[in-house]
Coordinates of N, CA and C in Angstrom, one line a residue:
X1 N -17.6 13.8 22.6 CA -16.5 14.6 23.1 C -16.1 14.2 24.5
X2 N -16.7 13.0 24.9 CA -16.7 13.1 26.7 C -15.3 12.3 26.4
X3 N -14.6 12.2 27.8 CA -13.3 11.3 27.3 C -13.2 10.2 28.8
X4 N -14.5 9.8 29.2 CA -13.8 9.1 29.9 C -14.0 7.4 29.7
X5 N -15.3 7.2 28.7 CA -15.7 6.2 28.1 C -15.2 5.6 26.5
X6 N -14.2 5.5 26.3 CA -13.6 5.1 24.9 C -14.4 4.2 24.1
X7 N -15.3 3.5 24.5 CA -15.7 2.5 23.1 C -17.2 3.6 23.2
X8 N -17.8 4.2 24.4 CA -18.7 5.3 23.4 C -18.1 6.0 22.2
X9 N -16.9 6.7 22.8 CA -16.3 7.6 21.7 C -16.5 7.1 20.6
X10 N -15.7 5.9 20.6 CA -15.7 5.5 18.7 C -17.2 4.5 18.2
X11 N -17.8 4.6 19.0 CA -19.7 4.4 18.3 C -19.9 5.8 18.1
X12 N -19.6 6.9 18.6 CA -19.7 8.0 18.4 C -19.0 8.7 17.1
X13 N -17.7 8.3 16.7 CA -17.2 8.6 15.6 C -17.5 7.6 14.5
X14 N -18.0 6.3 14.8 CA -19.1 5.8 13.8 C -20.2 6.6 13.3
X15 N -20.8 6.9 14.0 CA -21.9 7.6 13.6 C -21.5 9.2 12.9
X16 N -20.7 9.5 13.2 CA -20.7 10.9 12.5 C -19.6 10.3 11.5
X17 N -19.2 9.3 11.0 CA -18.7 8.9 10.0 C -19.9 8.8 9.0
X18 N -20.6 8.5 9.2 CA -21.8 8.0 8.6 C -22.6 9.4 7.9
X19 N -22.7 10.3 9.1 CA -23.5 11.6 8.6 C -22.1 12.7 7.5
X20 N -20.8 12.1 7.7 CA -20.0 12.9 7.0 C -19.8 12.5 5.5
X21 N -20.0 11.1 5.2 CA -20.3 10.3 3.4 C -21.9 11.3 3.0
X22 N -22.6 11.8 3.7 CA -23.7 12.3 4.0 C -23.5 13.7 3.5
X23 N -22.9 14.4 4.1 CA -22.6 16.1 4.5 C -21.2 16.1 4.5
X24 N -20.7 17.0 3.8 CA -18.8 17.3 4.6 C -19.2 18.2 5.7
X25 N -20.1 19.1 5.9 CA -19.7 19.8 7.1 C -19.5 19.4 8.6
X26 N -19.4 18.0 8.1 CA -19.0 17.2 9.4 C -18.1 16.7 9.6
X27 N -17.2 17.2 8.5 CA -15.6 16.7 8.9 C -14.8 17.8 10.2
X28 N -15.0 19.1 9.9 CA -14.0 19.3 11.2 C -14.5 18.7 12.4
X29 N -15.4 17.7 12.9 CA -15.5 17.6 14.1 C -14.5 16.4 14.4
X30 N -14.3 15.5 13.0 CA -13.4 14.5 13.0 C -12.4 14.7 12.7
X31 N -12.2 15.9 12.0 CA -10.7 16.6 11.8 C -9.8 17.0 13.2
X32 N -10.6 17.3 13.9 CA -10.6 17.8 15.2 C -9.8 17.0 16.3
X33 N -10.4 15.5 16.2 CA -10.1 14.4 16.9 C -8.3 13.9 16.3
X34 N -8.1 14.6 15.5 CA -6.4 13.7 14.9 C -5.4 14.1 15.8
X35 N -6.1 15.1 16.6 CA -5.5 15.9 17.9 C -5.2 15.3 19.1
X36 N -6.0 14.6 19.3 CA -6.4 13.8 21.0 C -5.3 12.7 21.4
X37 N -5.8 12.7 22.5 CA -4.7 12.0 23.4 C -4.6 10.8 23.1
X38 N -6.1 10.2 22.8 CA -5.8 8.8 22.8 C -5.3 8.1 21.2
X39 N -4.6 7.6 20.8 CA -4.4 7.0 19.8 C -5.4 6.0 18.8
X40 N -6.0 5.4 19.2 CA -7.4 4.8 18.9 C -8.1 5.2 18.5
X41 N -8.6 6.8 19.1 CA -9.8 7.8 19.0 C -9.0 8.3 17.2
X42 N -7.9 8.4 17.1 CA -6.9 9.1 16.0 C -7.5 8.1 14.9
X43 N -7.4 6.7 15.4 CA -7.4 5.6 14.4 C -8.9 5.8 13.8
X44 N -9.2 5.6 14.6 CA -11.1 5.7 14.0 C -11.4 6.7 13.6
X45 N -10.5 8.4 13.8 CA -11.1 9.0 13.0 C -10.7 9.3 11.6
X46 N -9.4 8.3 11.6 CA -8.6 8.3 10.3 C -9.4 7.6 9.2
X47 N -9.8 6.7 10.3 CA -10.9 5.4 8.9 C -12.5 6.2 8.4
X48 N -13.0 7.0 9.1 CA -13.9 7.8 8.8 C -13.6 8.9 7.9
X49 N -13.1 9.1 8.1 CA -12.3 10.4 6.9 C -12.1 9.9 6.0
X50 N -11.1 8.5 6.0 CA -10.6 8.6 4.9 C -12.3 7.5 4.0
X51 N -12.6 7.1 4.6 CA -14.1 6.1 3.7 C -14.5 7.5 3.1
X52 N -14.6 8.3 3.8 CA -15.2 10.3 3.3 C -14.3 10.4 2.3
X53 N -13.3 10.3 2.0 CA -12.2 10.5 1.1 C -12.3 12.4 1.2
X54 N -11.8 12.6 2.8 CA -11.4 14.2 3.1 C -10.2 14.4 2.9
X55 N -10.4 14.9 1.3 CA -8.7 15.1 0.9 C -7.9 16.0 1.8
X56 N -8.6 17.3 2.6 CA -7.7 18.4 3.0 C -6.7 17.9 3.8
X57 N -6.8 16.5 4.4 CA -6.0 16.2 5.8 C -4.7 15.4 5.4
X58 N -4.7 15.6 4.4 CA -3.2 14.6 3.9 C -2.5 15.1 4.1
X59 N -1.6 16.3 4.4 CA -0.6 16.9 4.9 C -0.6 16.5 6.9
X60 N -1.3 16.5 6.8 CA -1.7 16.0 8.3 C -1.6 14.8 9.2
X61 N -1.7 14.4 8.2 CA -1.8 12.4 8.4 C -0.5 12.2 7.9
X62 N 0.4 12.7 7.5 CA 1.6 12.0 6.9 C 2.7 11.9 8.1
X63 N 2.7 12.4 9.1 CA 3.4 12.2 10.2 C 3.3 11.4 11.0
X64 N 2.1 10.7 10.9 CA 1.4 9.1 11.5 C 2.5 8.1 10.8
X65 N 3.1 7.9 10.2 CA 3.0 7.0 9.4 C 4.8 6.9 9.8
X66 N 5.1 7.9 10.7 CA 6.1 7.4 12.1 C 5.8 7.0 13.3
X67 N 4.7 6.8 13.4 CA 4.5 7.1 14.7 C 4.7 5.3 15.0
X68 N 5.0 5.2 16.6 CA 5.4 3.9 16.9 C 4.2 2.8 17.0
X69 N 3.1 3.2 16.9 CA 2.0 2.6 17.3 C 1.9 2.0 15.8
X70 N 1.5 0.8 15.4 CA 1.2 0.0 13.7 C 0.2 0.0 13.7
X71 N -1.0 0.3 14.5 CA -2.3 0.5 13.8 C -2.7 2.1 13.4
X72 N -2.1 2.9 14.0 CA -2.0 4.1 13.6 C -1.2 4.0 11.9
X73 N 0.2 3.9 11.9 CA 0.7 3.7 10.6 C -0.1 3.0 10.0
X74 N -0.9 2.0 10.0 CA -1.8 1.3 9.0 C -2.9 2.4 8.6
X75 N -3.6 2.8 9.5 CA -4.5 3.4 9.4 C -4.3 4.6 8.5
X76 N -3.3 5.2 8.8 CA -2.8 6.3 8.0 C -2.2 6.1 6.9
X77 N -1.5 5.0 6.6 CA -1.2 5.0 5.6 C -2.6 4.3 4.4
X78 N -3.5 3.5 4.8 CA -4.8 3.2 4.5 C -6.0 4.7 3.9
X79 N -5.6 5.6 4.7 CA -6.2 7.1 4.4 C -5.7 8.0 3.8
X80 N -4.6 7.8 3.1 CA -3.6 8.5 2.6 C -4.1 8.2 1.0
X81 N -4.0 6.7 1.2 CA -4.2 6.2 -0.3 C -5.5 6.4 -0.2
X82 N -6.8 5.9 0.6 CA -8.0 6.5 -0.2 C -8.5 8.1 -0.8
X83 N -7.8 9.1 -0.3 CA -7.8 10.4 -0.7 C -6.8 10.4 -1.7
X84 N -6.1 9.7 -2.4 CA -5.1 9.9 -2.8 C -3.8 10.9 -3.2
X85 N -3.4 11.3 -1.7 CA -2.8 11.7 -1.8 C -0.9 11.6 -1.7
X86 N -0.8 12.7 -3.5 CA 0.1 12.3 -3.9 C 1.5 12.8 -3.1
X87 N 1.4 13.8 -2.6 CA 2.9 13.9 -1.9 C 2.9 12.4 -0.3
X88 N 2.1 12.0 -0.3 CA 2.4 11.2 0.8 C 3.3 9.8 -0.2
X89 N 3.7 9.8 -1.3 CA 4.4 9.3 -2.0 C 5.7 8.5 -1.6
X90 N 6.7 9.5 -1.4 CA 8.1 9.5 -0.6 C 7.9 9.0 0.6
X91 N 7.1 9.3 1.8 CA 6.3 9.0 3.3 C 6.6 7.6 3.3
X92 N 5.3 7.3 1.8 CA 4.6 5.6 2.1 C 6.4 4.8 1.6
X93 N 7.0 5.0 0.9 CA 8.0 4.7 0.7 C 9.1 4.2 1.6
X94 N 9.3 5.5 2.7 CA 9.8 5.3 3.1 C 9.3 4.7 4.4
X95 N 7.8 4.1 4.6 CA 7.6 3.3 6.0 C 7.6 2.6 5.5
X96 N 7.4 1.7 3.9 CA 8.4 0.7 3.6 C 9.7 0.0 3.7
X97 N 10.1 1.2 4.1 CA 11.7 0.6 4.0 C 12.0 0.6 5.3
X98 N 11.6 1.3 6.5 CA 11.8 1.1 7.5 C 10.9 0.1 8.1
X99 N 9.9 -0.4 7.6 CA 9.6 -1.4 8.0 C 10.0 -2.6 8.0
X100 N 10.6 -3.0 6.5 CA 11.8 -3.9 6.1 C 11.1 -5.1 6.5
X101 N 9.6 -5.7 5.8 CA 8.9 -6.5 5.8 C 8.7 -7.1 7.4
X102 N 9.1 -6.4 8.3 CA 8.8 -7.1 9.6 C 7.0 -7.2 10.2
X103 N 6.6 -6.1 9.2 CA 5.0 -5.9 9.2 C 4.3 -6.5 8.3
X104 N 3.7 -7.7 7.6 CA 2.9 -7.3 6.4 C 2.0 -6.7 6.4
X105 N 1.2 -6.8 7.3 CA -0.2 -5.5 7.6 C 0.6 -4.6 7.0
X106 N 1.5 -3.8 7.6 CA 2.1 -2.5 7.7 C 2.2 -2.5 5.5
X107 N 3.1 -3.5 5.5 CA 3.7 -3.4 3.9 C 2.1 -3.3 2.9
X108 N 0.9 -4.2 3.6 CA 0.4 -4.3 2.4 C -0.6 -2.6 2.8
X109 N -0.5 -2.4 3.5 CA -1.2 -0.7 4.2 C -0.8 0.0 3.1
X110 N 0.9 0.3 2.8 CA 1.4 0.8 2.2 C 1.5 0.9 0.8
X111 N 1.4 -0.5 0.4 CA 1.6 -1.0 -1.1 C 0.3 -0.8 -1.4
X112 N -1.1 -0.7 -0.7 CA -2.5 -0.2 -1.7 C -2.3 1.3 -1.8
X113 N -1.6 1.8 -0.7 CA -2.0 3.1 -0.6 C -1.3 4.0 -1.7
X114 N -0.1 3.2 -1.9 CA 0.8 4.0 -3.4 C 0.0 3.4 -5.0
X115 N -0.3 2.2 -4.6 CA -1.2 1.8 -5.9 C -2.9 2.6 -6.2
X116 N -3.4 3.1 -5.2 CA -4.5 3.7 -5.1 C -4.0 5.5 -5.6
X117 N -3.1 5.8 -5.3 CA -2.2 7.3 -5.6 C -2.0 7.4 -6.9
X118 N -1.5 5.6 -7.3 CA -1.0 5.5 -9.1 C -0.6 6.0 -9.5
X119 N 0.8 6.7 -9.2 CA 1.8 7.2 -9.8 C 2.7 6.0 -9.9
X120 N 3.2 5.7 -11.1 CA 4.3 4.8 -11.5 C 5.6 4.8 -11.9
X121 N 5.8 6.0 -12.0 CA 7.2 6.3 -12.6 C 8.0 6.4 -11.3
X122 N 7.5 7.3 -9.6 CA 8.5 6.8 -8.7 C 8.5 5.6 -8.3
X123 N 7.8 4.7 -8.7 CA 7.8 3.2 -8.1 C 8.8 2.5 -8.8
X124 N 9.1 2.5 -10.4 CA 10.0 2.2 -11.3 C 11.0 2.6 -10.9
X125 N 11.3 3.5 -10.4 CA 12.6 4.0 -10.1 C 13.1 3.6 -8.8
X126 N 12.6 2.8 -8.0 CA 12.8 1.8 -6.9 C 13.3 0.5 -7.3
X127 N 13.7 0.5 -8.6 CA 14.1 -1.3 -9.0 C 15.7 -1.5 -8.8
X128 N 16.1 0.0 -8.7 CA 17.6 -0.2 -7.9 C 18.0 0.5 -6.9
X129 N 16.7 -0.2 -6.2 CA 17.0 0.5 -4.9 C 18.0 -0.9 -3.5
X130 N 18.3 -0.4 -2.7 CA 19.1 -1.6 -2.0 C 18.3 -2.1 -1.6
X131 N 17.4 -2.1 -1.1 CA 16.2 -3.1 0.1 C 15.7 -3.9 -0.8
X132 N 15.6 -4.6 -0.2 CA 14.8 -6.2 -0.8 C 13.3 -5.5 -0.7
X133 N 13.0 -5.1 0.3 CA 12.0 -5.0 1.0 C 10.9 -3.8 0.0
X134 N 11.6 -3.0 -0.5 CA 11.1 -1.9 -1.2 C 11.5 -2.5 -2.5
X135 N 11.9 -3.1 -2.8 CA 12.1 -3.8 -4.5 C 10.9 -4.8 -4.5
X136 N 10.6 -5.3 -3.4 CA 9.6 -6.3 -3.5 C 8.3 -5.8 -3.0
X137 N 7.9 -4.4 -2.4 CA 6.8 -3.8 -2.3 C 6.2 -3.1 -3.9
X138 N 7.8 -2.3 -4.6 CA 7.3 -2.4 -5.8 C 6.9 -2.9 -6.8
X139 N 7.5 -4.5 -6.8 CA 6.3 -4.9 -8.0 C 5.1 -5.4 -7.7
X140 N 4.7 -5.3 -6.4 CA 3.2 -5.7 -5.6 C 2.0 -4.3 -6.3
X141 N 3.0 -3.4 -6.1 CA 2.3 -1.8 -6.3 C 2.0 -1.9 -8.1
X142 N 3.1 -2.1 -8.9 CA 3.4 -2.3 -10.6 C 2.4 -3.6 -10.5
X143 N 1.8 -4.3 -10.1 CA 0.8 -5.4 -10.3 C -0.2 -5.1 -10.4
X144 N -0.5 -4.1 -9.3 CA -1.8 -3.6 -9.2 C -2.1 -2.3 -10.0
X145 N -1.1 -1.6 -10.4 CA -1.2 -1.0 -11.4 C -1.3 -1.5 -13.0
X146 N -0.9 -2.9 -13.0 CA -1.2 -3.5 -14.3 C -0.2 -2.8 -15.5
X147 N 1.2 -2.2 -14.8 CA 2.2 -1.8 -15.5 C 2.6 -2.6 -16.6
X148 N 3.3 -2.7 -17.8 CA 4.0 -3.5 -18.2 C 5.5 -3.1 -17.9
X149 N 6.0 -1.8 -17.4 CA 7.0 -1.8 -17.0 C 7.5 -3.0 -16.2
X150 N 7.3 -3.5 -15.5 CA 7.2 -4.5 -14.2 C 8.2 -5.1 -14.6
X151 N 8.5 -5.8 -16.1 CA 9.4 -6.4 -16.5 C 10.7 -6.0 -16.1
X152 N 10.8 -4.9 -15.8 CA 12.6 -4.4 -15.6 C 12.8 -5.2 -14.1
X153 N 12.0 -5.6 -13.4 CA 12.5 -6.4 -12.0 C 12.6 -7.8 -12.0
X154 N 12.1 -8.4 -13.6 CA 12.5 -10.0 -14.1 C 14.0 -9.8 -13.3
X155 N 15.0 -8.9 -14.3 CA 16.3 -8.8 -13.9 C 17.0 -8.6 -12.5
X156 N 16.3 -8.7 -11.4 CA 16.3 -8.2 -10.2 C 17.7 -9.2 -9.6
X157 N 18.4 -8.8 -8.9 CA 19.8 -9.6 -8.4 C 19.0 -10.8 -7.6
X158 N 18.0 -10.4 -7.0 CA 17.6 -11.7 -6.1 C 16.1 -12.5 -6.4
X159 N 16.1 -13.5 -6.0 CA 15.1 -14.5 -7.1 C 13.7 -14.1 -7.0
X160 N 13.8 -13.9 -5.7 CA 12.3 -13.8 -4.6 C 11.6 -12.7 -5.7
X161 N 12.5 -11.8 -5.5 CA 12.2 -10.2 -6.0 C 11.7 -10.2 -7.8
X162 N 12.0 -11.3 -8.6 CA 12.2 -11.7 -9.7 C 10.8 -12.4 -9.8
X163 N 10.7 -13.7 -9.0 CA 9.7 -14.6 -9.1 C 8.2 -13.8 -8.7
X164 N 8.5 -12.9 -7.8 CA 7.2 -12.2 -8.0 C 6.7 -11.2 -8.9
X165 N 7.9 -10.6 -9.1 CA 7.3 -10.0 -11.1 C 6.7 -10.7 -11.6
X166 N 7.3 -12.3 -12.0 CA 7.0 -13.0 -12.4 C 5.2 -13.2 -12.2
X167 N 4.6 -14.1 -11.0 CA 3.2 -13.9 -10.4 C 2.8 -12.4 -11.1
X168 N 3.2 -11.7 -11.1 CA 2.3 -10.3 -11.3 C 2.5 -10.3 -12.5
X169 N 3.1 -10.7 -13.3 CA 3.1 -10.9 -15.3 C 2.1 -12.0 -15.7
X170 N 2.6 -13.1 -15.0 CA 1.9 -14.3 -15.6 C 0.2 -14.4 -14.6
X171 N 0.1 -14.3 -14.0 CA -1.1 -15.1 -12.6 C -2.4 -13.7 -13.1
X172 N -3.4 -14.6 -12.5 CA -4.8 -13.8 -12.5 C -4.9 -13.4 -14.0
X173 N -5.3 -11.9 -14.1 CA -5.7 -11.8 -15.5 C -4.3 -11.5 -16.4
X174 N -3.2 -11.3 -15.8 CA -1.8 -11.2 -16.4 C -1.7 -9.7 -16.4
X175 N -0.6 -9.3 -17.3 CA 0.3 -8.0 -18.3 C 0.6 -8.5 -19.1
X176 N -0.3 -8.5 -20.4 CA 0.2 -9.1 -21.4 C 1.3 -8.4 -22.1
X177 N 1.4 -7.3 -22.0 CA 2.4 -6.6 -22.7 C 3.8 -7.1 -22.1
X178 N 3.8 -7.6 -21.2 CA 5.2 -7.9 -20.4 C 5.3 -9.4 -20.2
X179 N 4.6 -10.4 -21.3 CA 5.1 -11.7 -21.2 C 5.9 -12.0 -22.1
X180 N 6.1 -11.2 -23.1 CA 7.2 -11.9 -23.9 C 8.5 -11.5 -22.8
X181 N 8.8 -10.3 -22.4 CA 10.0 -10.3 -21.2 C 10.4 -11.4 -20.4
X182 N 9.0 -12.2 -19.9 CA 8.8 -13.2 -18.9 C 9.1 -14.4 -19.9
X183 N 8.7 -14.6 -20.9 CA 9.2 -16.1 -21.8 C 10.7 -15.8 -22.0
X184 N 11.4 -14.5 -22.0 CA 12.9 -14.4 -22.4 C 13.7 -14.5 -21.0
X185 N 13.1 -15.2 -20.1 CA 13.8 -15.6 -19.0 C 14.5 -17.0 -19.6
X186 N 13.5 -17.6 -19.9 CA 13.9 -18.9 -20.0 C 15.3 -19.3 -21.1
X187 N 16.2 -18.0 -21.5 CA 17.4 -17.7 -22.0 C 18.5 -17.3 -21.3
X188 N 18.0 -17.5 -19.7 CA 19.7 -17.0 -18.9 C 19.2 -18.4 -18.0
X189 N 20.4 -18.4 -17.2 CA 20.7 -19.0 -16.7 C 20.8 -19.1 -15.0
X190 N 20.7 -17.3 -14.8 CA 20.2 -17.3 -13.7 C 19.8 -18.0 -12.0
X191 N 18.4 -17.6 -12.9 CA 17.7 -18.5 -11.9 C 17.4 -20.1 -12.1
X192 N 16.9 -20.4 -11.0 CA 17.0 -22.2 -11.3 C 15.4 -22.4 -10.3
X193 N 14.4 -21.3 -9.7 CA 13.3 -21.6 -8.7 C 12.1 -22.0 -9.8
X194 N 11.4 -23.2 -9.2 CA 10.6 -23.9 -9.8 C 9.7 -22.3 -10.6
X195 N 8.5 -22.1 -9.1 CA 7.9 -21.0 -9.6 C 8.3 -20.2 -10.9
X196 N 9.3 -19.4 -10.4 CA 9.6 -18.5 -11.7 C 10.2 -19.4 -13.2
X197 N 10.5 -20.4 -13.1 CA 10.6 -21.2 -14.6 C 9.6 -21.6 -15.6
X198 N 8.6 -22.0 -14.4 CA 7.3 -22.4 -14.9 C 6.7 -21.5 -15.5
X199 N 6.5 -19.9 -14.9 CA 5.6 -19.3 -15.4 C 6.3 -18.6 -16.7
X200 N 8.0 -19.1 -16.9 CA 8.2 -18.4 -18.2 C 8.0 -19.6 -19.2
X201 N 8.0 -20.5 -19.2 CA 7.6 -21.6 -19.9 C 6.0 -21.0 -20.2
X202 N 5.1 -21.0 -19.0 CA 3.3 -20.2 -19.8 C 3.7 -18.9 -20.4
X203 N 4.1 -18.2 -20.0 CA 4.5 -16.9 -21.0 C 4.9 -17.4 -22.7
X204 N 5.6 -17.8 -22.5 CA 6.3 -18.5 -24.1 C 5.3 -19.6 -24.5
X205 N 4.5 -20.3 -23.7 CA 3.3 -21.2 -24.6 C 2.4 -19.4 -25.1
X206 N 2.2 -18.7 -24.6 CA 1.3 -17.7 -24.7 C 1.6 -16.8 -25.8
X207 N 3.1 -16.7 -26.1 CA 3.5 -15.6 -26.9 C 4.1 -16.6 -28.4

């Protein structure tokens, strides 16, 4: 509680991180701390809480995730998704879009934190949205969700946005449900990027 030594403090909210995976009755002392002046002391108590997965504080933490400081928004939006909580939905969304890829920390904070929440139907509903930036957070989120929706962003107006559906259909363990979509690329005329031709070519060896 003393405030004039900061790297005690957060060995100090280490440690009662530790006794709180332990006990909850040791969250309000780190609930306590989302208060304080210093920003840092916020950050570290966001990452303890949220490894605790203290759901109560998601109403709480979602105002972070303006705030101008980016390890604060990381952090919060990192604790949002381990409690999973679902109204911070719209929130993570929208520090996506205002972030407008100029963060990737920031974007990929975001994009586990809605894939950890796993709700899919407002993420689908982002495939006509204007930003590049949120059309291409969503099918990172629909990847990790292992959607077969994902297919509806093959059709995406811009390639980038296309080609990475693509990676999240075809690459690692796949969606199989969504490669015949990915082999029916190779029927427009579209696109012309190596990447994404290739992998409808393996889709179509596959299907």
């Amino acid at each position: 509680k003393q405030t004039e030594n900061q790297l005690a403090r957060i060995h100090g909210i280490w440690g009662m991180g530790q006794l709180l995976r332990s006990d909850a009755k040791y969250a309000p002392e780190l609930i306590a701390l989302l208060k304080d002046k210093d920003e840092e002391i916020i950050v570290q108590a966001l990452k303890m809480l949220g490894d605790a997965e203290v759901k109560s504080i998601g109403n709480d933490i979602i105002p972070f995730l303006k705030s101008a400081n980016p390890r604060l928004q990381f952090y919060a939006a990192e604790c949002l998704g381990q409690i999973k909580h679902e109204a911070a939905t719209q929130p993570l969304i929208d520090l996506i879009r205002a972030n407008n890829d100029k963060d990737l920390y920031i974007r990929h904070a975001a994009v586990l934190a809605l894939s950890r929440i796993g709700k899919a139907d407002p993420i689908l509903a982002l495939s006509s949205d204007p930003s590049k930036a949120v059309r291409t957070a969503a099918v990172l989120i629909l990847r990790k969700l292992k959607d077969e929706r994902i297919n509806v962003f093959l059709g995406d107006k811009d390639e980038y946005v296309a080609t990475e559906a693509a990676r999240a259909i075809n690459d690692d363990y796949s969606i199989p449900g969504a490669l015949p979509a990915l082999a029916s690329v190779l029927r427009q005329t579209k696109f012309k990027g190596e990447p994404l031709i290739r992998r409808a070519i393996n889709a179509a060896v596959r299907v």
